[in-house]
C-alpha cells in the first residue's frame, strides 16, 4: 500500500462536474489500495474575485485580514469536494491548515513553512479516511491564518508529501504535463516524460507557470517523487525528479518571460564602489535584479544596465532619480518592450557549443540580442518583445525539440 498526495488546482475543481471528476480520481486511487491525502486550491478564479472584492472596500487593507479572506476559497472547495466524495460512500474528512498542523512564520500573504505537524493527518489516515487539506494556508505563532503567496497550494501538497514521506505527489492541473515550450506559442511543442528538479526550477522561475517555484525547491530538498498531470485528460504526465536517472537532453525546454524591464545607467564614473551603491539602493527596497551588464570603462566613464520585474519599474526609476547624486550618472534610460527568452537543459553543463547554436538560430532569424546571461544549465537572452514568440519558435526548431531533442554525448 502506498501513500499518495494528490493536489488539484483551481480549474480542476471549478464546478460540480469537475468536482465529481476529482472525486472519481481520488476514490479510484483509494480503491487501488492507497492512502490518499488531497490538497485543493480555490475553485476557478475565486482568489482573484476575493482580491477584487477586497480592493473595492479597502485597497490598503491589513495583510492579516486579507489572509483571513483569501483562505476561505480553499476551505469552500475542500468542503465541496468532501461532499462529492461522501456520495461515493468513502469516508472522507477535511482539515484546514490549522487543523492539519501547517505552521508558518508571520509573513502574512507570503508565509514560509516553519513546521508540519502531521499527527492529525496521520491519525485520520490510520482511521481509513481520505484526508482533504486546504491548500495555500497555514497558521502562525499568534494562531493567525496565513497564506503562502499566489499558487501556494502546490507547496502545501509537496510539504505534506515530504512530511508524511509519501510515495508520490501528483499535481493535477489543466495542462497534461511540462512541455518543451508553451504549446500556445509553438504548435509542435512536445510533452516531456520527465524533467529534473533543477531544470524545472529554472523553467518555473523563467515564467513557465505550471508549478509554484517553492514547491519544486521543497521537492528537491526532500527528494519528493513528483508528477504533473491533467485532471481532465487521463494520460501520463511529466515526472519531476532527481537528475541522475533523467534523460539529459542538451536543451529540455524554452521559456519566455515578458514580465521584465531594462534600465541603463549611462555614463557613471569608472571607479570602485559605483555598482555597490546602485545595487545596495535596490536591495534596501527589496527589488530583485536579474541580468546585470557593465560596460568596460572608457575615458573615465562606464554604463551599467540591468533587468527587473516589470512591476518594479516605476519604483526603481523613482529610487534612482531621487538618489542620482550617489552615482553621478549622465543619463538613466529604460526599455519595457523587451522579453527574456531562455533555454534550459542539464546536458549543456558538460557540452560546449549550446550557446553558439542558440545565437546562430537567432542570427539566422535576424533577431538582435541585447543582453545575455548564463548559468550551468541555462542561457538567457534579452530581445525585443515583438520578436520573442518568433525567437522561441526558431530556437525550438533549431534544437529539434518537437521531434525529441538532441541527446548529450
Ligand atoms: N488559490 C490560490 C491562488 O489562486 C492558491 C493556489 O491556487 O495555489 O493563488
Ligand atoms: Mg497553480
JSON list of C-alpha atoms in Angstrom, two decimals, residues 210-345:
[
{"chain": "A", "resi": 210, "resn": "UNK", "atom": "CA", "xyz": [2.93, 25.38, -14.16]},
{"chain": "A", "resi": 211, "resn": "UNK", "atom": "CA", "xyz": [4.34, 24.86, -10.67]},
{"chain": "A", "resi": 212, "resn": "UNK", "atom": "CA", "xyz": [4.87, 27.16, -7.70]},
{"chain": "A", "resi": 213, "resn": "UNK", "atom": "CA", "xyz": [8.63, 27.64, -7.52]},
{"chain": "A", "resi": 214, "resn": "UNK", "atom": "CA", "xyz": [8.87, 26.90, -3.83]},
{"chain": "A", "resi": 215, "resn": "UNK", "atom": "CA", "xyz": [7.11, 23.58, -4.32]},
{"chain": "A", "resi": 216, "resn": "UNK", "atom": "CA", "xyz": [9.92, 22.46, -6.61]},
{"chain": "A", "resi": 217, "resn": "UNK", "atom": "CA", "xyz": [12.61, 23.71, -4.21]},
{"chain": "A", "resi": 218, "resn": "UNK", "atom": "CA", "xyz": [10.95, 21.74, -1.45]},
{"chain": "A", "resi": 219, "resn": "UNK", "atom": "CA", "xyz": [10.55, 18.63, -3.62]},
{"chain": "A", "resi": 220, "resn": "UNK", "atom": "CA", "xyz": [14.26, 18.81, -4.46]},
{"chain": "A", "resi": 221, "resn": "UNK", "atom": "CA", "xyz": [15.28, 19.28, -0.85]},
{"chain": "A", "resi": 222, "resn": "UNK", "atom": "CA", "xyz": [13.29, 16.25, 0.35]},
{"chain": "A", "resi": 223, "resn": "UNK", "atom": "CA", "xyz": [13.56, 14.29, -2.89]},
{"chain": "A", "resi": 224, "resn": "UNK", "atom": "CA", "xyz": [9.80, 14.06, -3.28]},
{"chain": "A", "resi": 225, "resn": "UNK", "atom": "CA", "xyz": [8.65, 11.94, -6.19]},
{"chain": "A", "resi": 226, "resn": "UNK", "atom": "CA", "xyz": [6.55, 14.42, -8.15]},
{"chain": "A", "resi": 227, "resn": "UNK", "atom": "CA", "xyz": [4.33, 14.19, -11.20]},
{"chain": "A", "resi": 228, "resn": "UNK", "atom": "CA", "xyz": [2.44, 16.90, -13.10]},
{"chain": "A", "resi": 229, "resn": "UNK", "atom": "CA", "xyz": [-0.66, 15.70, -14.93]},
{"chain": "A", "resi": 230, "resn": "UNK", "atom": "CA", "xyz": [-4.09, 16.70, -16.13]},
{"chain": "A", "resi": 231, "resn": "UNK", "atom": "CA", "xyz": [-7.28, 16.00, -14.19]},
{"chain": "A", "resi": 232, "resn": "UNK", "atom": "CA", "xyz": [-9.26, 16.24, -17.41]},
{"chain": "A", "resi": 233, "resn": "UNK", "atom": "CA", "xyz": [-7.29, 14.03, -19.82]},
{"chain": "A", "resi": 234, "resn": "UNK", "atom": "CA", "xyz": [-6.25, 10.87, -18.10]},
{"chain": "A", "resi": 235, "resn": "UNK", "atom": "CA", "xyz": [-2.87, 10.42, -19.79]},
{"chain": "A", "resi": 236, "resn": "UNK", "atom": "CA", "xyz": [0.61, 10.07, -18.24]},
{"chain": "A", "resi": 237, "resn": "UNK", "atom": "CA", "xyz": [2.05, 13.42, -17.20]},
{"chain": "A", "resi": 238, "resn": "UNK", "atom": "CA", "xyz": [5.60, 14.62, -16.59]},
{"chain": "A", "resi": 239, "resn": "UNK", "atom": "CA", "xyz": [7.69, 13.21, -13.75]},
{"chain": "A", "resi": 240, "resn": "UNK", "atom": "CA", "xyz": [9.82, 15.72, -11.87]},
{"chain": "A", "resi": 241, "resn": "UNK", "atom": "CA", "xyz": [12.75, 14.06, -10.15]},
{"chain": "A", "resi": 242, "resn": "UNK", "atom": "CA", "xyz": [16.42, 13.88, -9.24]},
{"chain": "A", "resi": 243, "resn": "UNK", "atom": "CA", "xyz": [18.75, 14.45, -12.19]},
{"chain": "A", "resi": 244, "resn": "UNK", "atom": "CA", "xyz": [20.60, 11.12, -12.02]},
{"chain": "A", "resi": 245, "resn": "UNK", "atom": "CA", "xyz": [18.04, 9.00, -13.83]},
{"chain": "A", "resi": 246, "resn": "UNK", "atom": "CA", "xyz": [16.63, 11.75, -16.01]},
{"chain": "A", "resi": 247, "resn": "UNK", "atom": "CA", "xyz": [17.48, 11.76, -19.69]},
{"chain": "A", "resi": 248, "resn": "UNK", "atom": "CA", "xyz": [19.96, 14.55, -20.19]},
{"chain": "A", "resi": 249, "resn": "UNK", "atom": "CA", "xyz": [18.96, 16.47, -23.27]},
{"chain": "A", "resi": 250, "resn": "UNK", "atom": "CA", "xyz": [21.13, 19.35, -24.38]},
{"chain": "A", "resi": 251, "resn": "UNK", "atom": "CA", "xyz": [18.08, 21.57, -24.24]},
{"chain": "A", "resi": 252, "resn": "UNK", "atom": "CA", "xyz": [15.00, 20.48, -22.37]},
{"chain": "A", "resi": 253, "resn": "UNK", "atom": "CA", "xyz": [12.78, 23.49, -22.65]},
{"chain": "A", "resi": 254, "resn": "UNK", "atom": "CA", "xyz": [12.46, 27.11, -23.72]},
{"chain": "A", "resi": 255, "resn": "UNK", "atom": "CA", "xyz": [10.78, 29.78, -21.64]},
{"chain": "A", "resi": 256, "resn": "UNK", "atom": "CA", "xyz": [9.72, 33.30, -22.46]},
{"chain": "A", "resi": 257, "resn": "UNK", "atom": "CA", "xyz": [9.33, 35.97, -19.81]},
{"chain": "A", "resi": 258, "resn": "UNK", "atom": "CA", "xyz": [7.53, 39.20, -20.67]},
{"chain": "A", "resi": 259, "resn": "UNK", "atom": "CA", "xyz": [7.41, 40.46, -17.10]},
{"chain": "A", "resi": 260, "resn": "UNK", "atom": "CA", "xyz": [10.68, 42.30, -17.43]},
{"chain": "A", "resi": 261, "resn": "UNK", "atom": "CA", "xyz": [12.11, 45.79, -17.96]},
{"chain": "A", "resi": 262, "resn": "UNK", "atom": "CA", "xyz": [15.64, 47.01, -18.60]},
{"chain": "A", "resi": 263, "resn": "UNK", "atom": "CA", "xyz": [17.22, 50.05, -17.01]},
{"chain": "A", "resi": 264, "resn": "UNK", "atom": "CA", "xyz": [20.51, 51.57, -18.17]},
{"chain": "A", "resi": 265, "resn": "UNK", "atom": "CA", "xyz": [22.54, 53.97, -16.09]},
{"chain": "A", "resi": 266, "resn": "UNK", "atom": "CA", "xyz": [24.68, 55.71, -18.61]},
{"chain": "A", "resi": 267, "resn": "UNK", "atom": "CA", "xyz": [27.98, 57.47, -18.01]},
{"chain": "A", "resi": 268, "resn": "UNK", "atom": "CA", "xyz": [28.77, 56.72, -14.38]},
{"chain": "A", "resi": 269, "resn": "UNK", "atom": "CA", "xyz": [32.35, 57.31, -13.19]},
{"chain": "A", "resi": 270, "resn": "UNK", "atom": "CA", "xyz": [34.68, 54.38, -13.84]},
{"chain": "A", "resi": 271, "resn": "UNK", "atom": "CA", "xyz": [35.74, 53.96, -10.22]},
{"chain": "A", "resi": 272, "resn": "UNK", "atom": "CA", "xyz": [35.28, 51.43, -7.40]},
{"chain": "A", "resi": 273, "resn": "UNK", "atom": "CA", "xyz": [32.01, 51.42, -5.47]},
{"chain": "A", "resi": 274, "resn": "UNK", "atom": "CA", "xyz": [29.56, 52.57, -8.15]},
{"chain": "A", "resi": 275, "resn": "UNK", "atom": "CA", "xyz": [27.90, 49.19, -8.70]},
{"chain": "A", "resi": 276, "resn": "UNK", "atom": "CA", "xyz": [27.86, 48.67, -4.95]},
{"chain": "A", "resi": 277, "resn": "UNK", "atom": "CA", "xyz": [26.00, 51.95, -4.35]},
{"chain": "A", "resi": 278, "resn": "UNK", "atom": "CA", "xyz": [23.44, 51.36, -7.08]},
{"chain": "A", "resi": 279, "resn": "UNK", "atom": "CA", "xyz": [22.58, 47.78, -6.18]},
{"chain": "A", "resi": 280, "resn": "UNK", "atom": "CA", "xyz": [22.50, 48.29, -2.42]},
{"chain": "A", "resi": 281, "resn": "UNK", "atom": "CA", "xyz": [19.96, 51.01, -3.03]},
{"chain": "A", "resi": 282, "resn": "UNK", "atom": "CA", "xyz": [17.78, 48.46, -4.86]},
{"chain": "A", "resi": 283, "resn": "UNK", "atom": "CA", "xyz": [18.43, 45.76, -2.27]},
{"chain": "A", "resi": 284, "resn": "UNK", "atom": "CA", "xyz": [17.24, 48.05, 0.52]},
{"chain": "A", "resi": 285, "resn": "UNK", "atom": "CA", "xyz": [13.90, 48.33, -1.28]},
{"chain": "A", "resi": 286, "resn": "UNK", "atom": "CA", "xyz": [13.94, 44.56, -1.88]},
{"chain": "A", "resi": 287, "resn": "UNK", "atom": "CA", "xyz": [13.95, 44.99, -5.63]},
{"chain": "A", "resi": 288, "resn": "UNK", "atom": "CA", "xyz": [15.23, 41.84, -7.31]},
{"chain": "A", "resi": 289, "resn": "UNK", "atom": "CA", "xyz": [17.72, 42.36, -10.08]},
{"chain": "A", "resi": 290, "resn": "UNK", "atom": "CA", "xyz": [18.15, 39.73, -12.76]},
{"chain": "A", "resi": 291, "resn": "UNK", "atom": "CA", "xyz": [20.64, 40.23, -15.60]},
{"chain": "A", "resi": 292, "resn": "UNK", "atom": "CA", "xyz": [23.40, 42.80, -14.98]},
{"chain": "A", "resi": 293, "resn": "UNK", "atom": "CA", "xyz": [25.73, 44.12, -17.63]},
{"chain": "A", "resi": 294, "resn": "UNK", "atom": "CA", "xyz": [28.56, 46.60, -17.10]},
{"chain": "A", "resi": 295, "resn": "UNK", "atom": "CA", "xyz": [30.50, 48.05, -20.00]},
{"chain": "A", "resi": 296, "resn": "UNK", "atom": "CA", "xyz": [34.27, 48.41, -20.00]},
{"chain": "A", "resi": 297, "resn": "UNK", "atom": "CA", "xyz": [35.24, 51.84, -18.70]},
{"chain": "A", "resi": 298, "resn": "UNK", "atom": "CA", "xyz": [36.35, 54.31, -21.35]},
{"chain": "A", "resi": 299, "resn": "UNK", "atom": "CA", "xyz": [37.52, 57.90, -20.81]},
{"chain": "A", "resi": 300, "resn": "UNK", "atom": "CA", "xyz": [36.77, 57.52, -17.10]},
{"chain": "A", "resi": 301, "resn": "UNK", "atom": "CA", "xyz": [33.14, 56.54, -17.55]},
{"chain": "A", "resi": 302, "resn": "UNK", "atom": "CA", "xyz": [31.08, 53.37, -17.97]},
{"chain": "A", "resi": 303, "resn": "UNK", "atom": "CA", "xyz": [27.45, 52.18, -18.31]},
{"chain": "A", "resi": 304, "resn": "UNK", "atom": "CA", "xyz": [25.56, 49.74, -16.11]},
{"chain": "A", "resi": 305, "resn": "UNK", "atom": "CA", "xyz": [22.39, 48.02, -17.36]},
{"chain": "A", "resi": 306, "resn": "UNK", "atom": "CA", "xyz": [20.18, 45.58, -15.53]},
{"chain": "A", "resi": 307, "resn": "UNK", "atom": "CA", "xyz": [16.75, 43.99, -15.67]},
{"chain": "A", "resi": 308, "resn": "UNK", "atom": "CA", "xyz": [13.98, 43.85, -13.08]},
{"chain": "A", "resi": 309, "resn": "UNK", "atom": "CA", "xyz": [10.39, 42.60, -12.95]},
{"chain": "A", "resi": 310, "resn": "UNK", "atom": "CA", "xyz": [8.18, 44.98, -14.90]},
{"chain": "A", "resi": 311, "resn": "UNK", "atom": "CA", "xyz": [6.08, 45.76, -11.84]},
{"chain": "A", "resi": 312, "resn": "UNK", "atom": "CA", "xyz": [9.15, 47.29, -10.15]},
{"chain": "A", "resi": 313, "resn": "UNK", "atom": "CA", "xyz": [9.97, 49.70, -12.98]},
{"chain": "A", "resi": 314, "resn": "UNK", "atom": "CA", "xyz": [8.26, 52.78, -11.52]},
{"chain": "A", "resi": 315, "resn": "UNK", "atom": "CA", "xyz": [9.68, 52.33, -8.02]},
{"chain": "A", "resi": 316, "resn": "UNK", "atom": "CA", "xyz": [13.16, 51.63, -9.36]},
{"chain": "A", "resi": 317, "resn": "UNK", "atom": "CA", "xyz": [13.23, 54.68, -11.62]},
{"chain": "A", "resi": 318, "resn": "UNK", "atom": "CA", "xyz": [11.99, 56.90, -8.78]},
{"chain": "A", "resi": 319, "resn": "UNK", "atom": "CA", "xyz": [14.62, 55.49, -6.48]},
{"chain": "A", "resi": 320, "resn": "UNK", "atom": "CA", "xyz": [17.42, 56.04, -8.99]},
{"chain": "A", "resi": 321, "resn": "UNK", "atom": "CA", "xyz": [16.35, 59.59, -9.84]},
{"chain": "A", "resi": 322, "resn": "UNK", "atom": "CA", "xyz": [15.98, 60.62, -6.20]},
{"chain": "A", "resi": 323, "resn": "UNK", "atom": "CA", "xyz": [19.41, 59.25, -5.36]},
{"chain": "A", "resi": 324, "resn": "UNK", "atom": "CA", "xyz": [21.13, 60.18, -8.63]},
{"chain": "A", "resi": 325, "resn": "UNK", "atom": "CA", "xyz": [23.72, 62.22, -6.68]},
{"chain": "A", "resi": 326, "resn": "UNK", "atom": "CA", "xyz": [25.09, 58.98, -5.25]},
{"chain": "A", "resi": 327, "resn": "UNK", "atom": "CA", "xyz": [26.48, 57.75, -8.55]},
{"chain": "A", "resi": 328, "resn": "UNK", "atom": "CA", "xyz": [26.69, 60.82, -10.84]},
{"chain": "A", "resi": 329, "resn": "UNK", "atom": "CA", "xyz": [25.12, 59.28, -13.93]},
{"chain": "A", "resi": 330, "resn": "UNK", "atom": "CA", "xyz": [24.86, 61.29, -17.15]},
{"chain": "A", "resi": 331, "resn": "UNK", "atom": "CA", "xyz": [21.55, 59.70, -18.02]},
{"chain": "A", "resi": 332, "resn": "UNK", "atom": "CA", "xyz": [19.10, 56.99, -16.94]},
{"chain": "A", "resi": 333, "resn": "UNK", "atom": "CA", "xyz": [17.15, 55.19, -19.68]},
{"chain": "A", "resi": 334, "resn": "UNK", "atom": "CA", "xyz": [14.76, 52.26, -19.70]},
{"chain": "A", "resi": 335, "resn": "UNK", "atom": "CA", "xyz": [13.06, 49.85, -22.11]},
{"chain": "A", "resi": 336, "resn": "UNK", "atom": "CA", "xyz": [9.89, 47.97, -21.27]},
{"chain": "A", "resi": 337, "resn": "UNK", "atom": "CA", "xyz": [9.30, 46.43, -24.69]},
{"chain": "A", "resi": 338, "resn": "UNK", "atom": "CA", "xyz": [11.61, 43.53, -24.11]},
{"chain": "A", "resi": 339, "resn": "UNK", "atom": "CA", "xyz": [11.38, 39.83, -23.30]},
{"chain": "A", "resi": 340, "resn": "UNK", "atom": "CA", "xyz": [13.74, 37.29, -21.88]},
{"chain": "A", "resi": 341, "resn": "UNK", "atom": "CA", "xyz": [14.00, 34.02, -23.81]},
{"chain": "A", "resi": 342, "resn": "UNK", "atom": "CA", "xyz": [15.86, 31.20, -22.11]},
{"chain": "A", "resi": 343, "resn": "UNK", "atom": "CA", "xyz": [16.89, 27.68, -22.92]},
{"chain": "A", "resi": 344, "resn": "UNK", "atom": "CA", "xyz": [17.29, 25.16, -20.11]},
{"chain": "A", "resi": 345, "resn": "UNK", "atom": "CA", "xyz": [18.93, 21.74, -20.10]}
]
